[in-house]
CSV table of C-alpha atoms in Angstrom, one decimal:
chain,number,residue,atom,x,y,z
A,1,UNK,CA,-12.4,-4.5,-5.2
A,2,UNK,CA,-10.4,-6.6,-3.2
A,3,UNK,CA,-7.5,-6.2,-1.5
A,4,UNK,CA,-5.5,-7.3,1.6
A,5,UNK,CA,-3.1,-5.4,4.4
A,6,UNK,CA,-0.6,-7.3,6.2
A,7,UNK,CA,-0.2,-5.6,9.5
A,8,UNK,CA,3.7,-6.0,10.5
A,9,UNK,CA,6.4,-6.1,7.8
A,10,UNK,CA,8.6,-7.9,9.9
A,11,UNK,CA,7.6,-9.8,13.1
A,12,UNK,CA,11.0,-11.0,15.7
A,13,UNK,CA,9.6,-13.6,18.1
A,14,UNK,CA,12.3,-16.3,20.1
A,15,UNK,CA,12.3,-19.5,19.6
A,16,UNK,CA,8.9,-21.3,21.2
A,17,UNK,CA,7.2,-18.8,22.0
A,18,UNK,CA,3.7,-17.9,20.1
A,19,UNK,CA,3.3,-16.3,16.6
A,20,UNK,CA,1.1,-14.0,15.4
A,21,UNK,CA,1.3,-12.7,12.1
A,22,UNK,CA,-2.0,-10.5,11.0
A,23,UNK,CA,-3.9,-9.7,7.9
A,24,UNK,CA,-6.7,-7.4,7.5
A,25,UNK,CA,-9.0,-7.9,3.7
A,26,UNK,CA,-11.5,-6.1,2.2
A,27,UNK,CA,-13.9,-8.0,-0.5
A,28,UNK,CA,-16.8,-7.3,-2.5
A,29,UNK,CA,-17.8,-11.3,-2.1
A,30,UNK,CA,-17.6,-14.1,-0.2
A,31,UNK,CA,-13.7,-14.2,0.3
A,32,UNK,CA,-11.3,-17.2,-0.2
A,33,UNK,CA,-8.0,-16.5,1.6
A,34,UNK,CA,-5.5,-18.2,1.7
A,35,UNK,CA,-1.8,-17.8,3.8
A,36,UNK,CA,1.3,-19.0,1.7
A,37,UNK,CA,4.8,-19.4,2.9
A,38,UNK,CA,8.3,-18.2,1.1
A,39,UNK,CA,11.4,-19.4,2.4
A,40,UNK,CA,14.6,-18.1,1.5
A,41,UNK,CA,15.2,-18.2,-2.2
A,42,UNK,CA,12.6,-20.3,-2.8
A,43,UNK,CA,8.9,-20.6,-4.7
A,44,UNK,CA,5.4,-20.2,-2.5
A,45,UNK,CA,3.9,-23.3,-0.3
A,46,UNK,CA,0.4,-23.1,0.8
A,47,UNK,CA,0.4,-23.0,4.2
A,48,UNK,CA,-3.4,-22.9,5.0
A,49,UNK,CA,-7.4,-22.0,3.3
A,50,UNK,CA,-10.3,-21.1,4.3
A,51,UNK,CA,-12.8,-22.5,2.3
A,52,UNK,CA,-16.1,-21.4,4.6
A,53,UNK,CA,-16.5,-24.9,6.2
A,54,UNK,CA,-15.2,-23.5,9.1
A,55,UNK,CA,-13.9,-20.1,10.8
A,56,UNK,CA,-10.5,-22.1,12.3
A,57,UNK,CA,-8.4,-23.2,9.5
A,58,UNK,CA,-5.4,-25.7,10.2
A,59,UNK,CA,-2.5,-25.7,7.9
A,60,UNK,CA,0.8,-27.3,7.6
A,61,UNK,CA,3.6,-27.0,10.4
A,62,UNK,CA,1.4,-26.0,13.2
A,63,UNK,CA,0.3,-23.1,11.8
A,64,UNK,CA,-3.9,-21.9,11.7
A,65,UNK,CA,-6.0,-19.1,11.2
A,66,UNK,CA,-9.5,-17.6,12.2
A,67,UNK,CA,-11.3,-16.2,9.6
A,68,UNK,CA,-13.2,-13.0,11.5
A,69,UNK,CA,-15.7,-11.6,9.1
A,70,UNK,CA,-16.7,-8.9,12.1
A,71,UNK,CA,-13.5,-7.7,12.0
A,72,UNK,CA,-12.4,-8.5,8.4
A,73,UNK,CA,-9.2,-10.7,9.7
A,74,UNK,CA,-7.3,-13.8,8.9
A,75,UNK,CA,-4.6,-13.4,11.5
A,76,UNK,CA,-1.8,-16.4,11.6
A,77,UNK,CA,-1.2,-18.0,14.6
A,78,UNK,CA,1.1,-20.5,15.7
A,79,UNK,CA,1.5,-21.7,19.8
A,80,UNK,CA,5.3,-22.1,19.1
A,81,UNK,CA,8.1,-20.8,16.9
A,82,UNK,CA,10.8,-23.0,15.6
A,83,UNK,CA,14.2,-21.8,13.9
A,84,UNK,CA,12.8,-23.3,10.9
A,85,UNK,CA,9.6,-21.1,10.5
A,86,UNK,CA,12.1,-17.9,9.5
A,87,UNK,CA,10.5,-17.4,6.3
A,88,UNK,CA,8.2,-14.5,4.3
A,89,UNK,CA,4.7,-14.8,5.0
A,90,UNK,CA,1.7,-14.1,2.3
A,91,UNK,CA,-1.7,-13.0,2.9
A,92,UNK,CA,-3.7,-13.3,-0.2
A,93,UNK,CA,-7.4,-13.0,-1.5
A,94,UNK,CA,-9.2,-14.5,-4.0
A,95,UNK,CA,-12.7,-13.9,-5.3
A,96,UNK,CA,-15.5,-16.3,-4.7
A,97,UNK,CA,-16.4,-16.7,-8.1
A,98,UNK,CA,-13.0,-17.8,-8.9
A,99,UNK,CA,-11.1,-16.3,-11.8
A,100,UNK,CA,-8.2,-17.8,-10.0
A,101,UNK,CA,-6.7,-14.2,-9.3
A,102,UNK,CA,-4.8,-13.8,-6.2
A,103,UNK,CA,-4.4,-10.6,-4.7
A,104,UNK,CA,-1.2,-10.6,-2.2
A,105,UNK,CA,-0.4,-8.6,0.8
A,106,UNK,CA,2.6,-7.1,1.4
A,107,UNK,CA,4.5,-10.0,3.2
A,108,UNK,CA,5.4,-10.2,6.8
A,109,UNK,CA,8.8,-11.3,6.9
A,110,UNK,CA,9.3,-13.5,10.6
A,111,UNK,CA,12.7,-13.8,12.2
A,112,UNK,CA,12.9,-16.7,14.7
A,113,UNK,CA,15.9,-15.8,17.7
A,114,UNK,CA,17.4,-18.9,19.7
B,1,UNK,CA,6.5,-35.5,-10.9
B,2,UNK,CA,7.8,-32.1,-11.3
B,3,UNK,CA,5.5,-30.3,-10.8
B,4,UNK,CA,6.3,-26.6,-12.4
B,5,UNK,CA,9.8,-25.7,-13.6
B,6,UNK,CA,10.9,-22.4,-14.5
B,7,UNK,CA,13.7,-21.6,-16.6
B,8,UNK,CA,16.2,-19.8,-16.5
B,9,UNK,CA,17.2,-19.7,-12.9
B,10,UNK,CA,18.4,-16.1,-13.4
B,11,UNK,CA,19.6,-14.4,-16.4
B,12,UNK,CA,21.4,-10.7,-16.4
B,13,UNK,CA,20.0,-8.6,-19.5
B,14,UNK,CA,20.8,-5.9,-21.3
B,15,UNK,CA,18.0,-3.0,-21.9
B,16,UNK,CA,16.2,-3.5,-25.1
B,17,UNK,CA,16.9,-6.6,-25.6
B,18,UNK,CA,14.2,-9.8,-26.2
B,19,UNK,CA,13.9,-12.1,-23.3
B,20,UNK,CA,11.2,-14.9,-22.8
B,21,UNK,CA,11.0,-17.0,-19.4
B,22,UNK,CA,9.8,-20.4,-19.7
B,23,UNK,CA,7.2,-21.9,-17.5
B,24,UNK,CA,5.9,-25.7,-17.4
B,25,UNK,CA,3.7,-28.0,-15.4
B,26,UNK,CA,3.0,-31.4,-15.1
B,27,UNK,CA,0.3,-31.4,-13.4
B,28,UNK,CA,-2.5,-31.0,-16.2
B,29,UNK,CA,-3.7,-27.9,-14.5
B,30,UNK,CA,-6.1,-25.7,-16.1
B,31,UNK,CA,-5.0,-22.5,-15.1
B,32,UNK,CA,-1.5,-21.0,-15.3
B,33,UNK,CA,-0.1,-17.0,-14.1
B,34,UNK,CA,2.8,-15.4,-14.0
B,35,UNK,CA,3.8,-12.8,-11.2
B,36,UNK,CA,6.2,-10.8,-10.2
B,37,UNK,CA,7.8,-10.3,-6.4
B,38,UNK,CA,9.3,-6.9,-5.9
B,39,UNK,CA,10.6,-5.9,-1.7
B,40,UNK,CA,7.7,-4.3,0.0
B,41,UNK,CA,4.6,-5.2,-2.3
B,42,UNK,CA,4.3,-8.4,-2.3
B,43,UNK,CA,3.0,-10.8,-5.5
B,44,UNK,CA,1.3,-8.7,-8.5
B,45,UNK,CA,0.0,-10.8,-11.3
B,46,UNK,CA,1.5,-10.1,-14.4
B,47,UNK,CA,-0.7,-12.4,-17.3
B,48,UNK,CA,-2.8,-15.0,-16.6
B,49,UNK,CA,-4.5,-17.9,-19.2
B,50,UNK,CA,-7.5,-20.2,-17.4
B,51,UNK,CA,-7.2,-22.5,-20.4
B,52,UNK,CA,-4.9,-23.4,-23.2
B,53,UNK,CA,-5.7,-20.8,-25.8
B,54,UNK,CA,-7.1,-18.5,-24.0
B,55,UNK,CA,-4.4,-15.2,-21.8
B,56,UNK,CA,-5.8,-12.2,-19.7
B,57,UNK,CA,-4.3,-9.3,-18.0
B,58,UNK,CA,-3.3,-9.2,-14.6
B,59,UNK,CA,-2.9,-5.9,-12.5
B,60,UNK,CA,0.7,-5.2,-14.0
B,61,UNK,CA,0.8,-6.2,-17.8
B,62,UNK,CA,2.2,-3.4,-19.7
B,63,UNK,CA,6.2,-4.8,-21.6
B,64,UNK,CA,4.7,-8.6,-21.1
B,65,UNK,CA,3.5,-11.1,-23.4
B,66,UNK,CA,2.0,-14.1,-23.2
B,67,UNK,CA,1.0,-17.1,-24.8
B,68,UNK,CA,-0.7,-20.8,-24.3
B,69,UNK,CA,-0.1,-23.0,-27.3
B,70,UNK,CA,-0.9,-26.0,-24.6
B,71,UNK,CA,-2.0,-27.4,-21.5
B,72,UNK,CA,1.3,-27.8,-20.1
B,73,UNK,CA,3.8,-24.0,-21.4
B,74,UNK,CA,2.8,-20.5,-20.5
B,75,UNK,CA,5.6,-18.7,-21.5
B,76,UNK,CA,6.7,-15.0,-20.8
B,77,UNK,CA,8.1,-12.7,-23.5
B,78,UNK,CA,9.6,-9.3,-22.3
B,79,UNK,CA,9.8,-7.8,-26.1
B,80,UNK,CA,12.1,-5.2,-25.1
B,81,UNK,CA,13.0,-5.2,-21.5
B,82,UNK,CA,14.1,-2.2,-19.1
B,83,UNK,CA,15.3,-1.8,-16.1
B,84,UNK,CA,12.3,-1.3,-13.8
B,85,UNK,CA,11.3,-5.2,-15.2
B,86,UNK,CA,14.3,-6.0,-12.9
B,87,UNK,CA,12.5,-8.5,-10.2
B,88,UNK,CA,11.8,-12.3,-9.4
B,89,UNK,CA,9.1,-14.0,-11.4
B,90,UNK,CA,7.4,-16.6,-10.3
B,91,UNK,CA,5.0,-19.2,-12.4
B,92,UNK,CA,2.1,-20.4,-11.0
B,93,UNK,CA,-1.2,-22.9,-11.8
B,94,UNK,CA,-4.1,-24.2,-10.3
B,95,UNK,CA,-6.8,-26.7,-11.5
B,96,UNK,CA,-9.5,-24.1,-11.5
B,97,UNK,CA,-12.6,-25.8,-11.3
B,98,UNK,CA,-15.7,-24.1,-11.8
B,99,UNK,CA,-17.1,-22.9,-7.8
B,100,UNK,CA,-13.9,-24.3,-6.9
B,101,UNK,CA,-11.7,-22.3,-4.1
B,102,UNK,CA,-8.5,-22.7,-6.1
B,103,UNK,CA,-4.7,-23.5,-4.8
B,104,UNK,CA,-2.6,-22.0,-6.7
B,105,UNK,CA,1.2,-24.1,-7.0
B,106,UNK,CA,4.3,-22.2,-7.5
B,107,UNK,CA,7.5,-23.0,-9.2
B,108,UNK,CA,10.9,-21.7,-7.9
B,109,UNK,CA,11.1,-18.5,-9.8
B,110,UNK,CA,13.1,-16.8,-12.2
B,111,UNK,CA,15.5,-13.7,-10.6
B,112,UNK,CA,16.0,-11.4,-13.9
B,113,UNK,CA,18.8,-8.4,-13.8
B,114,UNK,CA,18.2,-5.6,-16.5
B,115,UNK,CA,20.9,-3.3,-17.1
């Protein structure tokens, strides 16, 4: 069975300096996975996927992940933090053979400081 | 384009009573799920339908109902609500191709009160 730990619940960093924001999965297949972003009050974007191509994803905003099979991690990374990337952040699995069933971490809420 | 719209925004309910949140895309997506957030464990997936006419169960469906009369609505029918379905739902669909790695595209959510 799948599943997916998010490391940190919440993660303070200042403004410009790095994030990190890790997630640790465990799958029976081929993962997909998949970081999405929740801003205050508002519904999930997809911030980045990996689709196997390759083990450094790109996403939106900045932000990428390595997928890590060796150690069974997707961590977040981003080389500077604006006020604007305050937000929940969503670790989340899917099967290979795709039922289209996501299975979510716990969040990792980030606080930017000025 | 929309895109997916949920409605209500929020709603306050009394125990027992009916309730059914709307959900509807645009999109001409295949798939469609519900979910609920709750603090501390994340997204669980409540129903789920990969085709108009077709619903399955998701990790958390017991007091839910669905249906998918069409491509486009996937509504979500608390028969008799209680307090512990106090939470934010969110709507969700995806194209769902077959070998595809699927996005899946929220819409705003629904923040439901049961008293």
């Amino acid at each position: 069975a799948q599943s997916v730990t998010q490391l940190d619940s919440h993660v303070s960093v200042s403004e410009g300096t790095p994030v990190l924001l890790r997630c640790n999965y465990s799958s029976s297949y081929s993962p997909s996975l998949f970081w999405y972003v929740q801003h205050p009050n508002k519904g999930l974007q997809l911030l980045l996927k990996y689709t196997s191509a390759a083990t450094l994803v790109k996403g939106i905003n900045g932000f990428e992940a390595e997928f890590k099979k060796s150690e069974t991690s997707f961590h977040l990374t981003k080389p500077s933090a604006h006020m604007s990337d305050a937000a929940e952040y969503f670790c989340v699995v899917s099967e290979r053979v795709n039922t289209g069933k996501l299975i979510f971490g716990q969040g990792t809420t980030l606080q930017v400081k000025p | 384009i929309a895109g997916i719209t949920q409605a209500p925004t929020s709603q306050i309910l009394a125990a027992g009573r009916r309730m059914t949140l709307r959900c509807t895309q645009d999109m001409r997506h295949n798939a469609m799920y519900w979910y609920r957030q709750d603090l501390g464990l994340g997204l669980r997936l409540i129903h789920y339908s990969n085709t108009a006419g077709t619903t399955g169960k998701g990790e958390v469906p017991d007091g839910y109902s669905v249906s998918r009369a069409n491509t486009d609505d996937f509504p979500l029918t608390l028969a008799s609500a209680v307090p512990s379905q106090t939470s934010v739902y969110f709507c969700a669909s995806s194209v769902l191709g077959q070998d595809a790695i699927d996005t899946q595209y929220f819409g705003p959510g629904t923040r439901l009160t049961v008293l």
